[in-house]
Short mmCIF file of C-alpha atoms and ligand atoms in Angstrom, two decimals:
data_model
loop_
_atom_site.label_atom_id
_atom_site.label_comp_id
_atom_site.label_asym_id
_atom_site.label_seq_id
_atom_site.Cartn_x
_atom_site.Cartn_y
_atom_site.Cartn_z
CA UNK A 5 -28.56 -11.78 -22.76
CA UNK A 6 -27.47 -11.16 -20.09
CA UNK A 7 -24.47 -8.31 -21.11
CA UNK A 8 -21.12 -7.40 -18.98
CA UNK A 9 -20.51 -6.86 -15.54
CA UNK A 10 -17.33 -4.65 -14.44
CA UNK A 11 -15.83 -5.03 -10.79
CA UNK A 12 -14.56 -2.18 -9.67
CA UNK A 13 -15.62 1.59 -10.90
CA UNK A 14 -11.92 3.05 -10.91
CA UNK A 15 -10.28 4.12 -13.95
CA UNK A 16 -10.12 0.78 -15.74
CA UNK A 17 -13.21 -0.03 -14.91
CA UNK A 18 -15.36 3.02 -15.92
CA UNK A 19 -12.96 2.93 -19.26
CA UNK A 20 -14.20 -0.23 -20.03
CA UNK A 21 -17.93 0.87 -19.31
CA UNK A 22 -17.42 3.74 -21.75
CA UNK A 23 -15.55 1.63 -24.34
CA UNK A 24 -17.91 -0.86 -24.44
CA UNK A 25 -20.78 1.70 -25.63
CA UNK A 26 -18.31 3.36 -27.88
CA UNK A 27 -17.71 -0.33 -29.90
CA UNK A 28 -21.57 -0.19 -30.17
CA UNK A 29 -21.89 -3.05 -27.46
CA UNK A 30 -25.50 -3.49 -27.10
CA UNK A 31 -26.24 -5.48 -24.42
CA UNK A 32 -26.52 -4.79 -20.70
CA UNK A 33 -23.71 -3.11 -18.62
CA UNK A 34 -22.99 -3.19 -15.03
CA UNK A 35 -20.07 -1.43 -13.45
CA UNK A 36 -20.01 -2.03 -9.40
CA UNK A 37 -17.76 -0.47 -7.15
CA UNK A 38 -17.11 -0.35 -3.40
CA UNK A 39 -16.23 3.32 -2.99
CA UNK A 40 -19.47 5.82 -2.42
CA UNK A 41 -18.61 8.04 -5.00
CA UNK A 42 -19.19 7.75 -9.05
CA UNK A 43 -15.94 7.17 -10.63
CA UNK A 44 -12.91 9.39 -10.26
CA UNK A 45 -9.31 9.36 -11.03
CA UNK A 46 -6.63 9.20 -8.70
CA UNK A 47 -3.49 11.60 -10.00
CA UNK A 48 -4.88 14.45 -8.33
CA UNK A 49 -5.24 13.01 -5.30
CA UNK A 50 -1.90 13.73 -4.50
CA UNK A 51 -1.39 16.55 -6.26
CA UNK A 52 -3.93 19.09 -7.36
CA UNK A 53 -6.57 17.83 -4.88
CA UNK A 54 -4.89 18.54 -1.89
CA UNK A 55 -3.32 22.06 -2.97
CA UNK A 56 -7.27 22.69 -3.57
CA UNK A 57 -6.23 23.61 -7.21
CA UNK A 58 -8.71 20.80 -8.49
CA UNK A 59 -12.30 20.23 -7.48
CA UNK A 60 -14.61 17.47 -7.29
CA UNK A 61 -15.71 18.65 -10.98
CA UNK A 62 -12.14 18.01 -12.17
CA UNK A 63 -11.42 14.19 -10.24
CA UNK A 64 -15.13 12.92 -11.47
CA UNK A 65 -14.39 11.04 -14.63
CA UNK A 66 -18.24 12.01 -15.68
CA UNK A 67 -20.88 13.07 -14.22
CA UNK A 68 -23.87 11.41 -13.20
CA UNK A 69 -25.85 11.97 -16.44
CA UNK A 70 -23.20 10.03 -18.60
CA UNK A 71 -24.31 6.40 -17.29
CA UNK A 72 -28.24 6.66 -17.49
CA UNK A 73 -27.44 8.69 -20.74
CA UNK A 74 -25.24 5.62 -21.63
CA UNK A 75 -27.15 2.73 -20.38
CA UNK A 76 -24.13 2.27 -17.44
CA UNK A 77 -25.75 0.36 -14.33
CA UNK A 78 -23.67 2.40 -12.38
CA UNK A 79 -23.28 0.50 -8.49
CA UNK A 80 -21.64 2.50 -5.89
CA UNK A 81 -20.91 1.48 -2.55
CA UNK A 82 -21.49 -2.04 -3.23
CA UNK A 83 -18.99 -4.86 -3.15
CA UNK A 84 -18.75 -8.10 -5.30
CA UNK A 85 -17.76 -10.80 -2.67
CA UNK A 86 -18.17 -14.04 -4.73
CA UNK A 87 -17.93 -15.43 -8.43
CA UNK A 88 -19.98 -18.26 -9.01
CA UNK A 89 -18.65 -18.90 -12.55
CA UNK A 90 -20.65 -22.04 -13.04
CA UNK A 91 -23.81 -19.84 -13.17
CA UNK A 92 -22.12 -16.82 -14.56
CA UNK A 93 -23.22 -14.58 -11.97
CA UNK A 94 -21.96 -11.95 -9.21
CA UNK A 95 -22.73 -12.30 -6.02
CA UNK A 96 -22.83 -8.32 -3.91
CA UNK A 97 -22.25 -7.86 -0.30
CA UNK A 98 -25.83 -6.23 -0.41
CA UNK A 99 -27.26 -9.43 -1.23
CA UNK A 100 -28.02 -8.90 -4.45
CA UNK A 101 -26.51 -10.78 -7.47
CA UNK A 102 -25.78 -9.93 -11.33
CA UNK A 103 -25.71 -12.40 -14.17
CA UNK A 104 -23.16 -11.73 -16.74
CA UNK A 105 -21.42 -13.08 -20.07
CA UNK A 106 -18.52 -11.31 -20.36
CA UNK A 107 -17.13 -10.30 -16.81
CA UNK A 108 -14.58 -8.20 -16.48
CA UNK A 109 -11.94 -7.68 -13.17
CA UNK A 110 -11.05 -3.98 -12.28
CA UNK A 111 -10.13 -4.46 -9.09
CA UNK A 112 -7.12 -2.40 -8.57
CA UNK A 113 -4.83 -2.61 -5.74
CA UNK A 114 -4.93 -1.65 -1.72
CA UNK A 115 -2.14 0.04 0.31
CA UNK A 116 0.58 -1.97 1.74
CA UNK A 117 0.40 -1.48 5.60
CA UNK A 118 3.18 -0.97 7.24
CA UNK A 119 4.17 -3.42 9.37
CA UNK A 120 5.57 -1.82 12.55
CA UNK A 121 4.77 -0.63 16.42
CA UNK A 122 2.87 2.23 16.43
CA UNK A 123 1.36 2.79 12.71
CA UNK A 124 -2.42 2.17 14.27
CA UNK A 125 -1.76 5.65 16.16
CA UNK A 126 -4.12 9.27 14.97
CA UNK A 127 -2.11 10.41 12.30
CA UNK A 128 -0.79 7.57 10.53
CA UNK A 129 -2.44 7.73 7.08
CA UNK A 130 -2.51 6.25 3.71
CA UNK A 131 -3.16 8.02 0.62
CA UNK A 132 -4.99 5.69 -2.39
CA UNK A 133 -8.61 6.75 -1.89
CA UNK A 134 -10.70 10.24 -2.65
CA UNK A 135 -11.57 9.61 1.25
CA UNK A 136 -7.50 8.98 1.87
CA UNK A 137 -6.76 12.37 0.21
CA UNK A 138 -9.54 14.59 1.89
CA UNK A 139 -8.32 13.27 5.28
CA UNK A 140 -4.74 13.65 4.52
CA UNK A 141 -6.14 17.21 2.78
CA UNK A 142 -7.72 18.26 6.15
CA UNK A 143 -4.47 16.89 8.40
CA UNK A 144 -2.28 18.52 6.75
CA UNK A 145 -3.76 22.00 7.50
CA UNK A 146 -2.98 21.35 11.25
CA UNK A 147 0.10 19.44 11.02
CA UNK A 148 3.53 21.28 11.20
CA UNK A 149 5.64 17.87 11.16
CA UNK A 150 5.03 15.74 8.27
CA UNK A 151 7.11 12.48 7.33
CA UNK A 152 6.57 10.39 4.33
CA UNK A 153 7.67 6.85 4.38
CA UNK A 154 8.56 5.99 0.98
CA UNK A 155 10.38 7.60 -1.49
CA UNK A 156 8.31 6.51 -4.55
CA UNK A 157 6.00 8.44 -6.76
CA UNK A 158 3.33 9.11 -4.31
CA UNK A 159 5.64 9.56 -1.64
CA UNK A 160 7.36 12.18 -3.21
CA UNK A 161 4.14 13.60 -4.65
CA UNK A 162 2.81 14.25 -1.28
CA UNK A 163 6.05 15.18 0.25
CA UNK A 164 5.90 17.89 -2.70
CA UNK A 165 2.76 19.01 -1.77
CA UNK A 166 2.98 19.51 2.21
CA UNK A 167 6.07 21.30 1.30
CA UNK A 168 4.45 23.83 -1.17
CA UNK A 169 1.99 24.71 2.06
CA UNK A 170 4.84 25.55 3.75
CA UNK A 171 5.26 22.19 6.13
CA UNK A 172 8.12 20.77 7.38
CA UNK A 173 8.95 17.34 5.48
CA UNK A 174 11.22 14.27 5.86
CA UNK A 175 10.88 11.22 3.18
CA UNK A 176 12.65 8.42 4.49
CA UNK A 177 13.15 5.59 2.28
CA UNK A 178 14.25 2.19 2.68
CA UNK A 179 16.17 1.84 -0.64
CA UNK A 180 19.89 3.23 -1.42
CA UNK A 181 18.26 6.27 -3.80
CA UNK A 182 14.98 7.16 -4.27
CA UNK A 183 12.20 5.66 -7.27
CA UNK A 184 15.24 3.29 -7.08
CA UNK A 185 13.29 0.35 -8.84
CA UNK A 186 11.93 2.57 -11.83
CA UNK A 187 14.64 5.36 -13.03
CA UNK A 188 18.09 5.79 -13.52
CA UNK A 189 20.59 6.75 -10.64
CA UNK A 190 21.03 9.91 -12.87
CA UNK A 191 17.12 10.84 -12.15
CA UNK A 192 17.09 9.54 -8.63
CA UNK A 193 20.06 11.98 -7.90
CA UNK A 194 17.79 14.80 -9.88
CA UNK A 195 14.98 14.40 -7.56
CA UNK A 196 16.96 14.09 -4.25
CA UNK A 197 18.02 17.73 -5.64
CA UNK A 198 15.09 19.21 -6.01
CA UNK A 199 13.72 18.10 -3.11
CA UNK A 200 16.55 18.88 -1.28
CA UNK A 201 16.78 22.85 -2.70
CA UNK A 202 12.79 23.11 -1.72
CA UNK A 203 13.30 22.01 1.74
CA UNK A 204 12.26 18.81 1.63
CA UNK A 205 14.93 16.15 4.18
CA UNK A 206 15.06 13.25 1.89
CA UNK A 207 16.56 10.32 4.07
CA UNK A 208 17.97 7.40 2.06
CA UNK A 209 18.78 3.56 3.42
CA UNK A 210 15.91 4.37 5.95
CA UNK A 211 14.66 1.24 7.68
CA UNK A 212 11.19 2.20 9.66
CA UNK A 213 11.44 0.39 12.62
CA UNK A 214 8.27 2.16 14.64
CA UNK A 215 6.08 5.04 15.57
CA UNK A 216 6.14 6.37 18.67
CA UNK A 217 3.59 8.67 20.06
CA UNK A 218 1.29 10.17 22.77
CA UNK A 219 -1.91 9.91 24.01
CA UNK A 220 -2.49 7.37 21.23
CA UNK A 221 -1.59 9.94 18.66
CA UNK A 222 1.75 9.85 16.32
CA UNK A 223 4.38 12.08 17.32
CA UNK A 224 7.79 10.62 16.27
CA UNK A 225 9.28 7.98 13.30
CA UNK A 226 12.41 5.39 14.54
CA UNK A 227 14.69 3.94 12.25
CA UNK A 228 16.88 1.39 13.03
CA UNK A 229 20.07 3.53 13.63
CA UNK A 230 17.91 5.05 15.93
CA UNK A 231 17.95 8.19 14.40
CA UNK A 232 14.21 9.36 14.98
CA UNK A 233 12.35 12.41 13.29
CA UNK A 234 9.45 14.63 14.68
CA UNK A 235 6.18 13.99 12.99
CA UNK A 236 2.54 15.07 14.02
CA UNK A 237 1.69 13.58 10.36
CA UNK A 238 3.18 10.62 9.10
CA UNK A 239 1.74 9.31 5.51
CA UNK A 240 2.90 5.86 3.99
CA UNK A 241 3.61 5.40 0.72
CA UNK A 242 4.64 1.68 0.37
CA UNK A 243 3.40 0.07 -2.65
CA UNK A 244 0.45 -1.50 -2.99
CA UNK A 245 -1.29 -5.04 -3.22
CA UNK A 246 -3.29 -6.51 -6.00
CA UNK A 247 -7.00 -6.95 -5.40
CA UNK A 248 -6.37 -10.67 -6.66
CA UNK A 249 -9.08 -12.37 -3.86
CA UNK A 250 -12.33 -12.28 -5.80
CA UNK A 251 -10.33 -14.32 -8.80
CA UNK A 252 -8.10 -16.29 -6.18
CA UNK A 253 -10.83 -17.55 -4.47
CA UNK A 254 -12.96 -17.92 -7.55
CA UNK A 255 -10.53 -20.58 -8.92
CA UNK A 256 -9.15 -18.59 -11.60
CA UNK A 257 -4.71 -18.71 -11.98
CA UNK A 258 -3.45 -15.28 -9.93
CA UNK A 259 0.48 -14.29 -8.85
CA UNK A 260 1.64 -11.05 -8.75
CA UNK A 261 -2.37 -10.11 -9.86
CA UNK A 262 -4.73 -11.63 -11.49
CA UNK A 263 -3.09 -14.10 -14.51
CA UNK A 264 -4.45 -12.90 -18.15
CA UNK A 265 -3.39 -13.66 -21.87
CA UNK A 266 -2.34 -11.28 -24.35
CA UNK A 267 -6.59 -11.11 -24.56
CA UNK A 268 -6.79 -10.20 -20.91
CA UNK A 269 -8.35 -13.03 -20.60
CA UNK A 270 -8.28 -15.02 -17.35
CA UNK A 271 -8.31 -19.18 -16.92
CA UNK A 272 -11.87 -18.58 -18.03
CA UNK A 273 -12.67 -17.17 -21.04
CA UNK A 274 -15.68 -15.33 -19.99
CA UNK A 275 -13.94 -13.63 -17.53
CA UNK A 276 -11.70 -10.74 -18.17
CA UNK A 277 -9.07 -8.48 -15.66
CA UNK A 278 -7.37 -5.06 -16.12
CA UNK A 279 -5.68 -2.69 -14.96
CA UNK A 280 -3.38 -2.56 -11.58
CA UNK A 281 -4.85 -6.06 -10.82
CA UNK A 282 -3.80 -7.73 -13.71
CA UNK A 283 -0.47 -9.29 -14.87
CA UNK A 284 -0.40 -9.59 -18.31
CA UNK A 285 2.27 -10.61 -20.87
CA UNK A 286 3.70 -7.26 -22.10
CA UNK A 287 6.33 -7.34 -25.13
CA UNK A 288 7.94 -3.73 -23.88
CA UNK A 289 8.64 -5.94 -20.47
CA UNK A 290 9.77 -9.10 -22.34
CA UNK A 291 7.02 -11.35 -20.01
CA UNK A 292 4.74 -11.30 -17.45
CA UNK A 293 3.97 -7.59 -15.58
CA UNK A 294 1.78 -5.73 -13.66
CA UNK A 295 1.53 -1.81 -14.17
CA UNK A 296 0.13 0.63 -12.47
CA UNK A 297 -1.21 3.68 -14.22
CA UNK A 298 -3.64 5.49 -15.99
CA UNK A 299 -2.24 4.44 -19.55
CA UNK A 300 -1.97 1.09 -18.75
CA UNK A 301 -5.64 0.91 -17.51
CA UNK A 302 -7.16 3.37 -19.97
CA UNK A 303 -5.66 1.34 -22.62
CA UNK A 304 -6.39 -2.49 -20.97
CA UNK A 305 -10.38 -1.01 -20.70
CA UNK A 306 -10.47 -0.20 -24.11
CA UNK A 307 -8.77 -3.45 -25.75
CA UNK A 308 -10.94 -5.55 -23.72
CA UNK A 309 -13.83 -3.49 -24.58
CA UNK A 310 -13.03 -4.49 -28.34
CA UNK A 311 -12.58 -8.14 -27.41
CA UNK A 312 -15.75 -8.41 -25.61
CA UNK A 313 -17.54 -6.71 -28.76
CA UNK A 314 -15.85 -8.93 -31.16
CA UNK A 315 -12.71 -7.27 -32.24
CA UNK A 316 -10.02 -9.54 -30.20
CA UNK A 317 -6.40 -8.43 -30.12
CA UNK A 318 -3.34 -9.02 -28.53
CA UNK A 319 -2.68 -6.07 -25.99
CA UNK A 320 0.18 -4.39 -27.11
CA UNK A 321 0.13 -0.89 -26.33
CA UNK A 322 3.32 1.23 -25.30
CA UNK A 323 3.46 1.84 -21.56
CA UNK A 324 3.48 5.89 -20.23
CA UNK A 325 3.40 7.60 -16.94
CA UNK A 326 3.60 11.00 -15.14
CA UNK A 327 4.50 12.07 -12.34
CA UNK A 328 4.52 15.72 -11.48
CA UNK A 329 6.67 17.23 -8.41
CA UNK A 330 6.59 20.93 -7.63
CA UNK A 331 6.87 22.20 -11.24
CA UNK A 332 8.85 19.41 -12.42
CA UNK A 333 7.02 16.56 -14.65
CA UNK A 334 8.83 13.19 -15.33
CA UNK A 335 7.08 11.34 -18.42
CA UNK A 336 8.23 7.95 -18.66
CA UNK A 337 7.69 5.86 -22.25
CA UNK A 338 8.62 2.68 -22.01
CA UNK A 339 9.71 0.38 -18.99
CA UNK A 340 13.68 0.61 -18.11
CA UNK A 341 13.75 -2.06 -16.08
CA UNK A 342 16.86 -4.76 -16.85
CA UNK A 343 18.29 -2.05 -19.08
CA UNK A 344 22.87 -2.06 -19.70
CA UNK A 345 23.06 1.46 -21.19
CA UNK A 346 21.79 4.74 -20.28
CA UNK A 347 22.63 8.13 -22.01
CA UNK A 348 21.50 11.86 -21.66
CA UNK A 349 19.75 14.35 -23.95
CA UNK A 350 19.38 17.75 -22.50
CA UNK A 351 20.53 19.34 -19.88
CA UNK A 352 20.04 18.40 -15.88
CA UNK A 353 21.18 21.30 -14.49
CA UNK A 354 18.31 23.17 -16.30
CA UNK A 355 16.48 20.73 -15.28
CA UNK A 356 14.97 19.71 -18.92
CA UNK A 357 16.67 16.16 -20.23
CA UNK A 358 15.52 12.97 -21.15
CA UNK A 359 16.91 9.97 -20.32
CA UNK A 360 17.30 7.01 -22.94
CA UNK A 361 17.86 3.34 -21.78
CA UNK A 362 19.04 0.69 -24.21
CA UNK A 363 19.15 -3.24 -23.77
CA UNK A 364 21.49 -4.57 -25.87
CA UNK A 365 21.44 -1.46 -27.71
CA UNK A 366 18.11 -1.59 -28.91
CA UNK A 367 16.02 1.79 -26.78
CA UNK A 368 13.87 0.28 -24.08
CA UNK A 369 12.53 3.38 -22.33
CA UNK A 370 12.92 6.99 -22.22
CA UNK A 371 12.28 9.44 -19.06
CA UNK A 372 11.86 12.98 -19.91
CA UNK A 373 12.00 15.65 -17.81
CA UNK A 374 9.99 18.81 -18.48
CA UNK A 375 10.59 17.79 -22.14
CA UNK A 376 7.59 17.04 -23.23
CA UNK A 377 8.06 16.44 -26.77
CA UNK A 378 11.11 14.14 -26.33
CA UNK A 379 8.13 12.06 -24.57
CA UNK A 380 6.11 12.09 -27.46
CA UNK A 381 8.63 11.02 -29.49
CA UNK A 382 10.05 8.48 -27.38
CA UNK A 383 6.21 6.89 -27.71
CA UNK A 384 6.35 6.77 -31.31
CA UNK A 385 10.15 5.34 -31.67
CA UNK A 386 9.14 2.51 -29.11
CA UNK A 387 5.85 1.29 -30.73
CA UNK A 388 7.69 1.76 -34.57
CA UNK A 389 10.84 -0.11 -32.87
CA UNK A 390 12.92 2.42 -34.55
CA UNK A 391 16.62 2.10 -34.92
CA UNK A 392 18.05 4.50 -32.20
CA UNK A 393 21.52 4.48 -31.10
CA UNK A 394 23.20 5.37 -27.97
CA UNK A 395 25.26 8.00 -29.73
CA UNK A 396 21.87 9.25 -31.44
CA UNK A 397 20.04 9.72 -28.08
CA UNK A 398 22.34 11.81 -26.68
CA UNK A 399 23.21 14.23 -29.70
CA UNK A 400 21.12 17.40 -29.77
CA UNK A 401 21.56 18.02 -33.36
CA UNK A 402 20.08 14.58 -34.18
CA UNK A 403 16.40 15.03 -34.85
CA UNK A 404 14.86 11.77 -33.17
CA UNK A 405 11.71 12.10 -34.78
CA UNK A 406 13.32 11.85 -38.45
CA UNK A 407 14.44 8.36 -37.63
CA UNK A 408 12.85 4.91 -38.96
CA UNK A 409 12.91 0.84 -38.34
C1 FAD B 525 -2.50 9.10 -5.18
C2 FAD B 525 -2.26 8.47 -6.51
C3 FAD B 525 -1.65 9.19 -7.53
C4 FAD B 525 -1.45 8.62 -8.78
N1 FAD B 525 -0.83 9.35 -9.76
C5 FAD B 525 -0.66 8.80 -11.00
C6 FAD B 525 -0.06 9.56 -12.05
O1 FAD B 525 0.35 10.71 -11.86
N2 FAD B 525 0.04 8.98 -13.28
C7 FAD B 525 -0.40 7.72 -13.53
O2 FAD B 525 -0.28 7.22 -14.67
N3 FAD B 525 -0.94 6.96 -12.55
C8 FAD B 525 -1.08 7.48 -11.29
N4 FAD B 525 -1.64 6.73 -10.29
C9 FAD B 525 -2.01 5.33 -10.58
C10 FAD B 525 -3.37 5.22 -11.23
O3 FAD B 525 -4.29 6.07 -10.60
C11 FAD B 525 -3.83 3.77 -11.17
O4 FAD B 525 -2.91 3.00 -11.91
C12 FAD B 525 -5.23 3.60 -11.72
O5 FAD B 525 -6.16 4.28 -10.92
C13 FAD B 525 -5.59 2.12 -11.78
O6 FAD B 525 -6.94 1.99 -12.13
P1 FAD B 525 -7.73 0.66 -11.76
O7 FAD B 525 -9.14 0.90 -12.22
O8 FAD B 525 -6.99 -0.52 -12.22
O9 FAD B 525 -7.70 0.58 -10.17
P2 FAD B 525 -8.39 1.53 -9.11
O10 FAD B 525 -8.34 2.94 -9.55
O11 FAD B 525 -7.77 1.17 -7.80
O12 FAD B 525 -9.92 1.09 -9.09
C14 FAD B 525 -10.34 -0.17 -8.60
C15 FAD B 525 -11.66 0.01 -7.90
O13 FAD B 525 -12.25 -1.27 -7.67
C16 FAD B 525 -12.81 -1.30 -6.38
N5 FAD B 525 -12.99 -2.71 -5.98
C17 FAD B 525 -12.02 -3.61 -5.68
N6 FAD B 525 -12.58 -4.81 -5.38
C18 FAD B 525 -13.91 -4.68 -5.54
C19 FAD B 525 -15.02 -5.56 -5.37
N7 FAD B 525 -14.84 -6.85 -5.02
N8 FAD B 525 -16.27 -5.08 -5.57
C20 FAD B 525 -16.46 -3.79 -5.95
N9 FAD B 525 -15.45 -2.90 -6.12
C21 FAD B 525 -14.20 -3.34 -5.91
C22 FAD B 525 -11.77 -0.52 -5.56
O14 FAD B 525 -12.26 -0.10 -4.33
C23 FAD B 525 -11.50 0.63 -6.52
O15 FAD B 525 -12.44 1.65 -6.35
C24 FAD B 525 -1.86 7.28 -9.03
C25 FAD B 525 -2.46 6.54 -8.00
C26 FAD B 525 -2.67 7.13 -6.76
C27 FAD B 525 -3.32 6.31 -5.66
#
């Protein structure tokens, strides 16, 4: 036999490593991954990491012990560049190759570049890698000047961050409010609050035009009202791009990702994908989506873990995220997108309320801010499809958690 082989040692892919062994999956396992470090998670990166309130011991999903202990053939700084699925085998940049059964895709995704004069200059950086975050980490002791471009969650992470070491910051993003595709207007408006009261310029309908600079280093970000802001660090925050290629060029269906069933299963049924690299059919997005987040590929590793060692089914699992800005936390259950109705619970101005959104008044997603346990609950009423109503959500005395299908 010749076992499983996972591409890509990020979080999906060392879940899937882990979940294997834990279905009592006997046969030989290979997780490979590019990066020269074992496997670590990202959230910190832009958050703890770079305050230097986590450590290496902290990021490190396990240490080295855990994959000889567990039979992992752990790979690091090695890349898969071909799938020759006739022969069932990998083929590695090294020159090596793997055979596999089962293969699984954990490819995750690569920063969108921005596409303008002057973003090859010192100083331009990105932030998705451990090596990403300790050069942004070491930049931004220097830097006085920092401007984010992009007004998403990692944008406004980092923008959080340099402004709790005391740097001047400017987000500029492109969109009408920031997060604009993912939360309410309601929680966009929150957020350009608080970073507004912590001293953070948060610049809205921002189109990047170019960065200018000196002596081939950054120094200044343009718009296209020409309004242009001071920056001696300027980190991008764009979105990313599925690491589709290796299937794409393999033969195997990809769009927005790498194509799988409600099995994760690609066009061929020995070979798997998950995590940010995989659209899959997701009943709390009524079709086709790709997520990005720990849940999503903590959860993906571990149902196609199951599949591989004979317990197949459908991925169904309710979709979470965090994101945590100064000492505010935003826990979204759910996925609001294409919702008609939202309603408050909680109070803004203390800033602790949840936001419910309904589609045709049935609850699609709830964002909670610093309430915790209205997240909790929101998980459970979305995966029991529980009868909520409008009126319900947003009255206090109404205990959520009481209520059934
Ligand atoms: C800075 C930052 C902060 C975040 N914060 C949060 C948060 O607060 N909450 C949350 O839920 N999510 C957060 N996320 C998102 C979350 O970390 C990702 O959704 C998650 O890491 C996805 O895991 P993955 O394994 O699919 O992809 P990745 O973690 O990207 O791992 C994929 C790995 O595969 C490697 N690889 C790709 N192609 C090959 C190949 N051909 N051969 C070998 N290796 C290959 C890549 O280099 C990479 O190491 C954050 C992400 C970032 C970047």
């Amino acid at each position: 036999m010749s076992g499983c082989v996972i591409v890509g040692a990020g979080q999906a892919g060392f879940e899937a490593a882990a979940a294997l062994r834990a279905e009592g999956y006997r046969e030989p396992v290979a997780l490979i991954g590019d990066e020269p470090h074992l496997p670590y998670q990202r959230p910190p990166l832009s958050k703890g990491f770079i305050l230097d309130k986590q450590g290496m011991d902290e990021i490190e999903l396990r240490p080295p012990a855990f994959f000889s202990d567990h039979r992992i053939d752990l790979v690091t700084g090695d890349r898969v560049t071909d799938i020759d699925r006739a022969a069932k085998r990998v083929l590695l940049a090294s020159g090596g190759s793997r055979s596999y059964d089962a293969l699984v895709l954990a490819c995750g995704a690569r920063n969108r570049l921005l596409p303008v004069p002057g973003a090859d200059l010192d100083g331009v950086v990105y932030l998705r890698t451990l090596d990403e975050s300790r050069t942004v980490k070491q930049r931004l002791q220097d830097a006085n000047d920092i401007v984010v471009v992009g007004g998403g969650f990692i944008g406004l992470e980092i923008a959080a961050s340099a402004r709790s070491l005391g740097k001047s910051v400017t987000v500029l993003e492109a969109q009408a409010r920031l997060m604009p595709r993912v939360v309410a207007p309601l929680v966009s408006a929150f957020y350009d609050t608080l970073h507004n009261g912590r001293g953070v310029t948060v610049v809205c309908d921002a189109c990047v035009t170019g960065i200018g600079g000196d002596a081939g280093r950054a120094r200044a970000v343009t718009l296209s009202s020409g309004a242009s802001y001071a920056a001696d660090l300027v980190v991008i925050g764009i979105g990313v791009i599925p690491n589709a290629e290796l299937a794409r060029d393999a033969g195997l269906d990809t769009g927005n990702g790498i194509v799988v069933d409600e099995y994760l299963q690609t066009s061929d049924p020995a070979i798997f994908a998950i995590g940010d690299c995989a659209e899959h059919p997701n009943p709390y997005a009524g079709g086709r989506v790709r997520l990005e987040s720990v849940q999503n590929a903590s959860d993906q590793a571990r149902a196609v873990a199951a599949a591989i060692a004979g317990k197949r089914a459908p991925y169904a699992a309710v979709p979470w995220f965090w994101t945590d800005q100064f000492d505010v936390r935003l826990q979204m259950a759910g996925l609001s997108r294409g919702y008609d109705e939202a309603v408050t619970r909680g109070n803004p101005d203390a800033q602790k309320f949840s936001v419910y959104y309904f589609k045709q008044s049935r609850l699609i997603a709830v964002d909670s801010i610093n309430r915790p346990a209205d997240h909790i609950v929101a998980r459970r009423l979305l995966s029991s499809h529980a009868r909520v109503t409008p009126a319900q959500a947003a009255d206090e005395t109404v205990n959520l958690k009481d209520l059934r299908i």
